[in-house]
Amino acid sequence: ILNVEQSPQSLHVQEGDSTNFTCSFPSSNFYALHWYRWETAKSPEALFVMTLNGDEKKKGRISATLNTKEGYSYLYIKGSQPEDSATYLCAFNRDDKIIFGKGTRLHILP
Amino acid sequence: DGGITQSPKYLFRKEGQNVTLSCEQNLNHDAMYWYRQDPGQGLRLIYYSQIVNDFQKGDIAEGYSVSREKKESFPLTVTSAQKNPTAFYLCASSDRGFDEQYFGPGTRLTVT
C-alpha cells in the first residue's frame, strides 16, 4: 500500500519565525516528489517537483530538501509572513501513480 | 490568460441522476487529471489522461467515467453507481504525465 504521511497536521507559527514540516513516502521505485501550496478559496499551486536524491530547491523564502533513500522531504519557510498561511500538500509519484498526503495546515499568527 | 476552468463552482443533484463536471485547459498540456477531496483526506486520483483519446483509471474510478476527445477538454461524469458522490472535485493538467500540475478552481458537488 502506497502511503504519504505529512506532519504535523496543523501548525501555528508567529509572524517572522521560521518553520518546517515533513513529508514521508515509500523509498522504493521513486520517481518524483511534488510540493503544492493551497490557499483558502484558491487552487493548489505547484511549489516544487523534486526527482533526485539530495535535491534542494528554493523559491523565495521557501525551500525543500529530498532524501529518496530514507523516504522523506522537508519544506522550510524562513521568516513566515501572513501570506504563507495555507495548506501545504506533498505528493509522491511512481509507476503512473500519484498519491497525495493529507497536508499540513499552516497558520501564521500576527 | 492561460489556465484551467471548471464549471460550475457548485452543483446540486438528486440521487440517481448522472452529472457531468466540465474541465477545460488552454495551456496546451497533454496530461489531465481528476481528483476528489473529502474532509480529512488527501486528494485522490479518479482518472487521468496522458494523451487525447486515451485515459487510465486512478485509485477510485468506480462510479465515474471520462472522455478525452479534445486535448483541451476532460469532462468527468459522476454516475448513479457512485455510492458517495458528494465531494469537492478538482481538475488538473500538466505538460506531460505527472509533471508539475496546474489545478482548476474546483466544483463542489452535493447529491441529496
Coordinates of N, CA and C in Angstrom, one line a residue:
Chain A
I1 N 0.9 -1.2 0.0 CA 0.0 0.0 0.0 C 0.9 1.2 0.0
L2 N 0.7 2.1 -1.0 CA 1.4 3.4 -1.0 C 0.8 4.4 -0.1
N3 N 1.6 5.0 0.8 CA 1.1 5.9 1.7 C 2.0 7.1 1.8
V4 N 1.5 8.3 1.9 CA 2.2 9.5 2.1 C 1.8 10.2 3.3
E5 N 2.7 10.3 4.3 CA 2.4 10.9 5.6 C 3.0 12.3 5.7
Q6 N 2.2 13.3 6.1 CA 2.7 14.6 6.4 C 2.5 15.0 7.8
S7 N 3.5 15.6 8.4 CA 3.4 16.0 9.8 C 4.1 17.4 10.0
P8 N 3.6 18.2 10.9 CA 2.4 17.9 11.6 C 1.1 18.2 10.8
Q9 N 0.0 17.8 11.3 CA -1.3 18.0 10.6 C -1.6 19.5 10.5
S10 N -1.3 20.2 11.6 CA -1.6 21.6 11.7 C -0.5 22.3 12.5
L11 N -0.2 23.6 12.2 CA 0.9 24.3 12.8 C 0.6 25.8 12.9
H12 N 0.8 26.3 14.1 CA 0.7 27.8 14.3 C 2.0 28.4 14.5
V13 N 2.4 29.4 13.7 CA 3.7 30.0 13.8 C 3.6 31.5 13.9
Q14 N 4.4 32.1 14.7 CA 4.4 33.5 14.9 C 5.0 34.2 13.6
E15 N 4.4 35.3 13.2 CA 4.9 36.0 12.0 C 6.4 36.3 12.3
G16 N 7.2 36.1 11.3 CA 8.6 36.4 11.4 C 9.5 35.1 11.8
D17 N 8.8 34.1 12.4 CA 9.5 32.9 12.8 C 9.7 32.0 11.6
S18 N 10.7 31.1 11.6 CA 10.9 30.2 10.6 C 10.3 28.8 11.0
T19 N 9.9 28.0 10.0 CA 9.3 26.7 10.4 C 9.6 25.7 9.3
N20 N 9.3 24.4 9.7 CA 9.5 23.4 8.7 C 8.5 22.3 9.0
F21 N 8.2 21.5 7.9 CA 7.4 20.3 8.1 C 7.8 19.2 7.2
T22 N 7.3 18.0 7.4 CA 7.8 16.8 6.8 C 6.8 16.1 5.9
C23 N 7.3 15.4 4.9 CA 6.6 14.5 4.1 C 7.3 13.2 4.0
S24 N 6.7 12.1 4.4 CA 7.3 10.8 4.3 C 6.6 10.0 3.3
F25 N 7.4 9.2 2.5 CA 6.9 8.4 1.4 C 7.6 7.1 1.2
P26 N 7.1 6.2 0.5 CA 7.8 4.9 0.2 C 9.1 5.2 -0.5
S27 N 10.2 4.5 -0.1 CA 11.5 4.9 -0.7 C 11.8 4.0 -1.9
S28 N 11.0 3.0 -2.2 CA 11.3 2.1 -3.4 C 10.7 2.7 -4.7
N29 N 11.4 2.4 -5.8 CA 10.8 2.8 -7.1 C 10.4 4.3 -7.2
F30 N 11.2 5.1 -6.6 CA 10.9 6.6 -6.5 C 11.0 7.2 -7.9
Y31 N 10.0 8.1 -8.2 CA 10.1 8.9 -9.5 C 10.2 10.4 -9.2
A32 N 9.2 10.9 -8.4 CA 9.2 12.3 -8.1 C 8.4 12.6 -6.9
L33 N 8.7 13.7 -6.3 CA 8.0 14.2 -5.1 C 7.6 15.7 -5.4
H34 N 6.3 15.9 -5.2 CA 5.8 17.3 -5.5 C 5.4 18.0 -4.2
W35 N 5.6 19.3 -4.2 CA 5.0 20.1 -3.1 C 4.1 21.1 -3.7
Y36 N 2.9 21.3 -3.1 CA 1.9 22.3 -3.6 C 1.5 23.1 -2.4
R37 N 1.2 24.4 -2.6 CA 0.6 25.3 -1.6 C -0.9 25.5 -2.0
W38 N -1.8 25.4 -1.0 CA -3.2 25.5 -1.3 C -3.8 26.5 -0.3
E39 N -4.0 27.7 -0.9 CA -4.6 28.8 0.0 C -6.1 28.7 -0.1
T40 N -6.7 29.1 1.0 CA -8.2 29.1 1.1 C -8.8 29.8 -0.1
A41 N -9.8 29.2 -0.7 CA -10.6 29.8 -1.8 C -9.8 30.0 -3.1
K42 N -8.6 29.3 -3.2 CA -7.8 29.3 -4.4 C -7.5 27.9 -4.8
S43 N -6.9 27.7 -6.0 CA -6.5 26.4 -6.4 C -5.1 26.1 -5.9
P44 N -4.8 24.8 -5.7 CA -3.4 24.4 -5.4 C -2.4 24.9 -6.4
E45 N -1.3 25.3 -5.9 CA -0.3 25.9 -6.8 C 1.0 25.2 -6.5
A46 N 1.7 24.7 -7.6 CA 2.9 24.0 -7.5 C 4.0 24.8 -6.9
L47 N 4.8 24.2 -6.0 CA 6.0 24.9 -5.4 C 7.2 24.2 -6.0
F48 N 7.3 22.9 -5.9 CA 8.5 22.2 -6.3 C 8.1 20.8 -6.8
V49 N 8.9 20.4 -7.8 CA 8.9 18.9 -8.2 C 10.3 18.5 -8.1
M50 N 10.6 17.5 -7.3 CA 11.9 17.1 -7.0 C 12.1 15.6 -7.4
T51 N 13.2 15.3 -8.0 CA 13.4 14.0 -8.6 C 14.7 13.3 -8.1
L52 N 15.7 14.1 -7.7 CA 17.0 13.5 -7.4 C 17.3 13.5 -5.9
N53 N 17.8 12.4 -5.4 CA 18.2 12.3 -4.0 C 19.2 13.4 -3.7
G54 N 18.9 14.1 -2.6 CA 19.8 15.2 -2.2 C 19.4 16.5 -2.8
D55 N 18.4 16.5 -3.7 CA 17.9 17.7 -4.3 C 17.5 18.8 -3.2
E56 N 17.9 20.0 -3.5 CA 17.4 21.1 -2.7 C 16.9 22.2 -3.7
K57 N 15.7 22.6 -3.4 CA 15.1 23.6 -4.3 C 14.6 24.8 -3.4
K58 N 14.6 26.0 -4.1 CA 14.3 27.2 -3.3 C 13.5 28.1 -4.2
K59 N 12.5 28.8 -3.5 CA 11.6 29.7 -4.2 C 11.4 30.8 -3.2
G60 N 12.1 31.9 -3.3 CA 12.0 33.0 -2.3 C 12.4 32.5 -0.9
R61 N 11.4 32.6 0.1 CA 11.7 32.2 1.4 C 11.4 30.7 1.7
I62 N 10.9 30.0 0.7 CA 10.5 28.6 0.8 C 11.6 27.8 0.1
S63 N 12.0 26.7 0.8 CA 12.9 25.8 0.2 C 12.5 24.3 0.6
A64 N 13.0 23.4 -0.1 CA 12.7 22.0 0.2 C 13.9 21.1 -0.1
T65 N 14.0 20.0 0.7 CA 15.0 19.0 0.5 C 14.4 17.7 0.3
L66 N 15.2 16.8 -0.3 CA 14.7 15.5 -0.7 C 15.7 14.4 -0.3
N67 N 15.2 13.4 0.4 CA 16.0 12.2 0.7 C 15.2 11.0 0.2
T68 N 15.6 10.5 -1.0 CA 14.8 9.3 -1.5 C 15.2 8.0 -0.9
K69 N 16.4 7.9 -0.4 CA 16.9 6.6 0.2 C 16.1 6.3 1.5
E70 N 15.8 7.4 2.3 CA 15.1 7.1 3.5 C 13.6 7.5 3.4
G71 N 13.2 8.1 2.3 CA 11.8 8.4 2.0 C 11.3 9.6 2.8
Y72 N 11.9 10.8 2.7 CA 11.3 11.9 3.3 C 11.8 13.2 2.6
S73 N 10.9 14.2 2.7 CA 11.2 15.6 2.2 C 10.8 16.6 3.3
Y74 N 11.6 17.6 3.4 CA 11.3 18.7 4.3 C 11.0 20.0 3.5
L75 N 10.0 20.7 4.0 CA 9.7 22.0 3.4 C 10.0 23.0 4.5
Y76 N 10.8 24.1 4.2 CA 11.2 25.1 5.1 C 10.6 26.4 4.7
I77 N 10.1 27.2 5.6 CA 9.7 28.6 5.4 C 10.5 29.5 6.3
K78 N 11.2 30.4 5.7 CA 12.0 31.3 6.5 C 11.3 32.6 6.7
G79 N 11.3 33.1 8.0 CA 10.6 34.4 8.2 C 9.2 34.5 7.8
S80 N 8.3 33.6 8.4 CA 6.9 33.5 8.0 C 6.2 34.8 7.9
Q81 N 5.4 34.9 6.8 CA 4.5 36.1 6.6 C 3.1 35.6 6.6
P82 N 2.1 36.6 6.8 CA 0.7 36.2 6.8 C 0.3 35.5 5.5
E83 N 0.9 35.9 4.4 CA 0.5 35.2 3.1 C 1.0 33.8 3.0
D84 N 1.8 33.3 3.9 CA 2.2 31.9 3.9 C 1.2 31.0 4.5
S85 N 0.1 31.6 5.1 CA -1.0 30.8 5.7 C -1.6 30.0 4.5
A86 N -1.6 28.7 4.6 CA -2.1 27.8 3.6 C -2.0 26.4 4.0
T87 N -2.5 25.5 3.2 CA -2.3 24.1 3.4 C -1.2 23.6 2.4
Y88 N -0.2 23.0 2.9 CA 0.9 22.5 2.1 C 0.8 21.0 1.8
L89 N 0.7 20.7 0.6 CA 0.5 19.3 0.2 C 1.8 18.7 -0.4
C90 N 2.1 17.5 -0.1 CA 3.1 16.8 -0.8 C 2.5 15.6 -1.6
A91 N 3.1 15.2 -2.7 CA 2.5 14.1 -3.5 C 3.7 13.3 -4.0
F92 N 3.6 12.0 -3.9 CA 4.6 11.0 -4.3 C 4.2 10.4 -5.6
N93 N 5.1 10.3 -6.5 CA 4.7 9.8 -7.9 C 5.7 8.7 -8.2
R94 N 5.1 7.5 -8.6 CA 5.8 6.5 -9.2 C 4.9 5.5 -10.0
D95 N 5.4 4.9 -11.0 CA 4.6 3.9 -11.7 C 3.2 4.4 -12.2
D96 N 3.2 5.6 -12.7 CA 1.9 6.1 -13.2 C 0.9 6.2 -12.0
K97 N 1.4 6.4 -10.8 CA 0.5 6.7 -9.7 C 1.0 8.0 -9.0
I98 N 0.0 8.7 -8.5 CA 0.4 9.9 -7.7 C -0.5 9.8 -6.5
I99 N 0.2 9.9 -5.3 CA -0.5 9.8 -4.0 C -0.2 11.1 -3.2
F100 N -1.3 11.7 -2.8 CA -1.2 13.0 -2.1 C -1.3 12.7 -0.6
G101 N -0.5 13.4 0.2 CA -0.7 13.4 1.6 C -1.9 14.3 2.0
K102 N -2.2 14.2 3.3 CA -3.4 15.0 3.8 C -3.1 16.5 4.0
G103 N -1.8 16.8 3.9 CA -1.4 18.2 4.0 C -1.1 18.7 5.4
T104 N -0.3 19.7 5.5 CA 0.0 20.4 6.7 C -0.6 21.8 6.6
R105 N -1.5 22.1 7.6 CA -2.3 23.4 7.6 C -1.4 24.3 8.4
L106 N -0.9 25.4 7.8 CA -0.1 26.4 8.4 C -0.8 27.7 8.7
H107 N -0.8 28.1 10.0 CA -1.5 29.3 10.3 C -0.4 30.3 10.8
I108 N -0.3 31.5 10.2 CA 0.7 32.5 10.7 C -0.1 33.4 11.6
L109 N 0.5 33.6 12.8 CA -0.1 34.4 13.8 C 0.5 35.8 13.8
P110 N -0.3 36.9 13.8 CA 0.3 38.3 13.7 C 1.0 38.7 15.0
Chain B
D1 N -5.6 34.8 -21.1 CA -4.9 34.2 -19.9 C -5.0 32.7 -20.0
G2 N -3.8 32.1 -19.8 CA -3.8 30.6 -19.8 C -4.2 30.1 -18.5
G3 N -4.9 28.9 -18.5 CA -5.3 28.3 -17.2 C -6.3 27.2 -17.4
I4 N -6.9 26.8 -16.3 CA -7.8 25.7 -16.3 C -9.1 26.2 -15.7
T5 N -10.2 25.9 -16.4 CA -11.5 26.3 -15.9 C -12.4 25.1 -15.6
Q6 N -13.1 25.2 -14.5 CA -14.0 24.2 -14.1 C -15.4 24.8 -13.9
S7 N -16.4 24.2 -14.4 CA -17.7 24.7 -14.2 C -18.7 23.6 -13.9
P8 N -19.8 23.9 -13.1 CA -19.9 25.1 -12.4 C -19.1 25.0 -11.1
K9 N -19.2 26.0 -10.3 CA -18.5 26.1 -9.0 C -19.2 25.2 -8.0
Y10 N -20.5 25.3 -8.0 CA -21.4 24.5 -7.1 C -22.4 23.7 -8.0
L11 N -22.7 22.5 -7.6 CA -23.6 21.7 -8.4 C -24.4 20.9 -7.4
F12 N -25.8 20.9 -7.6 CA -26.6 20.1 -6.7 C -27.4 19.1 -7.6
R13 N -27.5 17.9 -7.2 CA -28.2 16.9 -7.9 C -29.0 16.0 -7.0
K14 N -30.0 15.4 -7.5 CA -30.8 14.4 -6.8 C -30.1 13.0 -7.0
E15 N -30.2 12.2 -5.9 CA -29.6 10.9 -6.0 C -30.2 10.1 -7.2
G16 N -29.4 9.3 -7.9 CA -29.9 8.5 -9.0 C -29.7 9.2 -10.4
Q17 N -29.3 10.5 -10.3 CA -29.0 11.2 -11.6 C -27.5 11.2 -11.9
N18 N -27.2 11.1 -13.2 CA -25.8 11.3 -13.6 C -25.6 12.8 -13.7
V19 N -24.3 13.2 -13.5 CA -24.0 14.6 -13.6 C -22.6 14.7 -14.2
T20 N -22.4 15.7 -15.1 CA -21.1 15.8 -15.8 C -20.5 17.1 -15.4
L21 N -19.2 17.0 -14.9 CA -18.4 18.2 -14.5 C -17.5 18.5 -15.6
S22 N -17.4 19.8 -15.9 CA -16.6 20.3 -17.0 C -15.2 20.7 -16.6
C23 N -14.2 20.4 -17.4 CA -12.8 20.9 -17.2 C -12.2 21.2 -18.5
E24 N -11.8 22.4 -18.7 CA -11.1 22.9 -19.9 C -9.8 23.6 -19.6
Q25 N -8.8 23.3 -20.5 CA -7.5 24.0 -20.3 C -7.0 24.6 -21.6
N26 N -6.4 25.7 -21.5 CA -5.8 26.3 -22.7 C -4.3 26.5 -22.6
L27 N -3.7 25.5 -21.8 CA -2.3 25.5 -21.6 C -1.5 24.6 -22.6
N28 N -2.3 24.0 -23.5 CA -1.7 23.1 -24.5 C -1.0 21.9 -23.8
H29 N -1.5 21.5 -22.6 CA -1.0 20.4 -21.9 C -1.5 19.1 -22.4
D30 N -0.6 18.1 -22.4 CA -1.0 16.7 -22.9 C -1.8 16.0 -21.8
A31 N -1.4 16.1 -20.6 CA -2.0 15.3 -19.5 C -3.0 16.1 -18.7
M32 N -4.1 15.4 -18.3 CA -5.2 16.0 -17.5 C -5.6 14.9 -16.5
Y33 N -6.1 15.4 -15.3 CA -6.4 14.6 -14.2 C -7.7 15.0 -13.5
W34 N -8.4 14.1 -12.9 CA -9.5 14.4 -12.0 C -9.2 13.8 -10.6
Y35 N -9.4 14.7 -9.6 CA -9.2 14.3 -8.2 C -10.5 14.6 -7.4
R36 N -10.6 13.9 -6.3 CA -11.7 14.1 -5.4 C -11.1 14.4 -4.0
Q37 N -11.7 15.4 -3.3 CA -11.3 15.6 -2.0 C -12.5 15.5 -1.0
D38 N -12.2 14.7 0.1 CA -13.2 14.6 1.1 C -12.6 15.1 2.4
P39 N -13.4 15.5 3.4 CA -12.9 16.1 4.6 C -11.9 15.1 5.3
G40 N -10.7 15.6 5.7 CA -9.8 14.8 6.4 C -9.0 13.9 5.5
Q41 N -9.1 14.0 4.2 CA -8.4 13.1 3.3 C -7.5 13.9 2.3
G42 N -6.5 13.2 1.8 CA -5.7 13.8 0.8 C -6.5 13.8 -0.6
L43 N -6.0 14.5 -1.6 CA -6.6 14.4 -2.9 C -6.4 12.9 -3.4
R44 N -7.5 12.4 -4.0 CA -7.4 11.0 -4.5 C -7.7 11.1 -6.0
L45 N -6.9 10.3 -6.7 CA -7.0 10.4 -8.2 C -8.1 9.5 -8.7
I46 N -9.0 10.1 -9.5 CA -10.1 9.3 -10.1 C -9.7 8.8 -11.4
Y47 N -9.4 9.6 -12.4 CA -9.0 9.2 -13.7 C -7.9 10.2 -14.2
Y48 N -7.1 9.7 -15.1 CA -6.1 10.6 -15.7 C -6.0 10.3 -17.2
S49 N -5.5 11.2 -18.0 CA -5.3 11.0 -19.4 C -4.0 11.7 -19.8
Q50 N -3.1 10.9 -20.5 CA -1.8 11.4 -20.8 C -1.8 11.9 -22.3
I51 N -2.9 11.5 -23.0 CA -2.9 11.9 -24.4 C -4.4 11.8 -24.9
V52 N -4.7 12.6 -25.9 CA -6.1 12.6 -26.5 C -6.5 11.1 -26.8
N53 N -7.8 10.8 -26.5 CA -8.4 9.5 -26.9 C -7.8 8.4 -26.0
D54 N -7.2 8.7 -24.9 CA -6.7 7.7 -24.0 C -6.8 8.1 -22.6
F55 N -7.2 7.3 -21.7 CA -7.3 7.6 -20.3 C -7.1 6.4 -19.4
Q56 N -6.8 6.6 -18.2 CA -6.5 5.5 -17.3 C -7.2 5.7 -16.0
K57 N -7.6 4.6 -15.3 CA -8.3 4.6 -14.0 C -7.2 5.0 -13.0
G58 N -7.7 5.9 -12.1 CA -6.9 6.1 -10.9 C -7.3 5.2 -9.8
D59 N -7.1 5.6 -8.5 CA -7.4 4.8 -7.4 C -8.8 4.6 -7.1
I60 N -9.7 5.5 -7.5 CA -11.1 5.5 -7.1 C -12.0 5.7 -8.3
A61 N -11.8 5.0 -9.4 CA -12.6 5.2 -10.6 C -14.0 4.7 -10.6
E62 N -14.3 3.8 -9.7 CA -15.6 3.1 -9.7 C -16.8 4.2 -9.6
G63 N -17.7 4.1 -10.5 CA -18.8 5.1 -10.4 C -18.6 6.3 -11.2
Y64 N -17.5 6.4 -11.8 CA -17.1 7.6 -12.6 C -16.8 7.2 -14.1
S65 N -17.0 8.1 -15.0 CA -16.5 7.9 -16.4 C -15.9 9.2 -16.9
V66 N -15.0 9.1 -17.9 CA -14.4 10.3 -18.5 C -14.3 10.1 -20.0
S67 N -14.0 11.2 -20.7 CA -13.7 11.1 -22.1 C -12.6 12.1 -22.4
R68 N -11.9 11.9 -23.4 CA -10.8 12.9 -23.8 C -10.8 12.9 -25.3
E69 N -11.8 13.6 -25.9 CA -11.9 13.7 -27.3 C -11.1 14.8 -27.9
K70 N -10.9 15.8 -27.0 CA -10.1 17.0 -27.4 C -9.0 17.2 -26.4
K71 N -7.9 17.8 -26.8 CA -6.8 18.0 -26.0 C -7.1 18.9 -24.8
E72 N -8.0 19.9 -25.1 CA -8.2 20.9 -24.0 C -9.4 20.5 -23.1
S73 N -10.0 19.4 -23.3 CA -11.2 19.1 -22.5 C -11.2 17.7 -21.9
F74 N -11.6 17.6 -20.6 CA -11.6 16.3 -20.0 C -12.8 16.2 -19.0
P75 N -14.0 16.1 -19.5 CA -15.2 16.0 -18.7 C -15.3 14.8 -17.8
L76 N -15.8 14.9 -16.6 CA -16.0 13.8 -15.7 C -17.5 13.6 -15.5
T77 N -18.0 12.4 -15.7 CA -19.3 12.1 -15.4 C -19.4 11.3 -14.1
V78 N -20.2 11.8 -13.1 CA -20.4 11.1 -11.9 C -21.7 10.3 -12.1
T79 N -21.7 9.0 -12.1 CA -22.9 8.2 -12.4 C -23.6 7.9 -11.2
S80 N -24.8 7.3 -11.3 CA -25.6 6.9 -10.2 C -25.0 5.7 -9.5
A81 N -24.0 5.1 -10.1 CA -23.3 4.0 -9.4 C -22.3 4.4 -8.4
Q82 N -22.0 5.7 -8.3 CA -21.0 6.2 -7.4 C -21.8 6.3 -6.0
K83 N -21.3 5.6 -5.0 CA -22.1 5.5 -3.8 C -22.1 6.7 -2.9
N84 N -21.0 7.5 -2.9 CA -20.9 8.7 -2.1 C -20.4 9.8 -3.0
P85 N -21.2 10.4 -3.9 CA -20.7 11.4 -4.8 C -20.5 12.7 -4.3
T86 N -21.1 13.1 -3.1 CA -20.9 14.4 -2.6 C -19.5 14.6 -2.2
A87 N -18.8 15.6 -2.8 CA -17.4 15.9 -2.6 C -17.0 17.1 -3.3
F88 N -15.7 17.5 -3.1 CA -15.1 18.6 -3.9 C -14.2 17.9 -5.0
Y89 N -14.5 18.3 -6.2 CA -13.7 17.7 -7.4 C -12.8 18.7 -8.0
L90 N -11.5 18.3 -8.1 CA -10.5 19.2 -8.7 C -10.0 18.6 -10.0
C91 N -9.9 19.4 -11.0 CA -9.3 19.0 -12.3 C -7.9 19.6 -12.4
A92 N -6.9 18.9 -13.0 CA -5.6 19.5 -13.1 C -5.0 19.1 -14.5
S93 N -4.0 19.8 -14.9 CA -3.3 19.4 -16.2 C -1.8 19.6 -16.0
S94 N -1.0 18.9 -16.8 CA 0.4 19.0 -16.8 C 0.9 18.8 -18.2
D95 N 2.1 19.4 -18.4 CA 2.7 19.3 -19.8 C 2.8 17.8 -20.2
R96 N 3.4 17.0 -19.3 CA 3.5 15.6 -19.6 C 3.0 14.9 -18.4
G97 N 2.9 13.5 -18.5 CA 2.3 12.8 -17.4 C 3.0 13.0 -16.1
F98 N 2.3 13.4 -15.0 CA 2.7 13.5 -13.7 C 3.9 14.5 -13.5
D99 N 4.0 15.5 -14.4 CA 4.8 16.6 -14.2 C 4.1 17.6 -13.2
E100 N 4.7 18.7 -12.9 CA 4.1 19.8 -12.2 C 2.7 20.0 -12.7
Q101 N 1.7 20.0 -11.8 CA 0.3 20.1 -12.2 C -0.3 21.5 -11.9
Y102 N -1.1 21.9 -12.8 CA -1.9 23.2 -12.7 C -3.3 22.8 -12.4
F103 N -3.9 23.4 -11.4 CA -5.2 23.0 -10.9 C -6.3 24.0 -11.3
G104 N -7.5 23.5 -11.5 CA -8.6 24.4 -11.7 C -9.2 24.8 -10.3
P105 N -10.2 25.6 -10.3 CA -10.8 26.1 -9.1 C -11.7 25.1 -8.3
G106 N -12.0 24.0 -9.0 CA -12.8 23.0 -8.3 C -14.3 23.2 -8.5
T107 N -15.0 22.0 -8.4 CA -16.5 22.0 -8.3 C -16.9 21.3 -7.1
R108 N -17.8 21.9 -6.3 CA -18.3 21.2 -5.1 C -19.7 20.6 -5.5
L109 N -19.8 19.3 -5.5 CA -21.0 18.6 -5.9 C -21.7 18.1 -4.6
T110 N -23.0 18.4 -4.6 CA -23.8 17.9 -3.5 C -24.9 17.1 -4.1
V111 N -25.0 15.8 -3.6 CA -26.1 14.9 -4.1 C -27.0 14.6 -2.9
T112 N -28.3 14.8 -3.0 CA -29.2 14.6 -1.9 C -30.3 13.6 -2.3

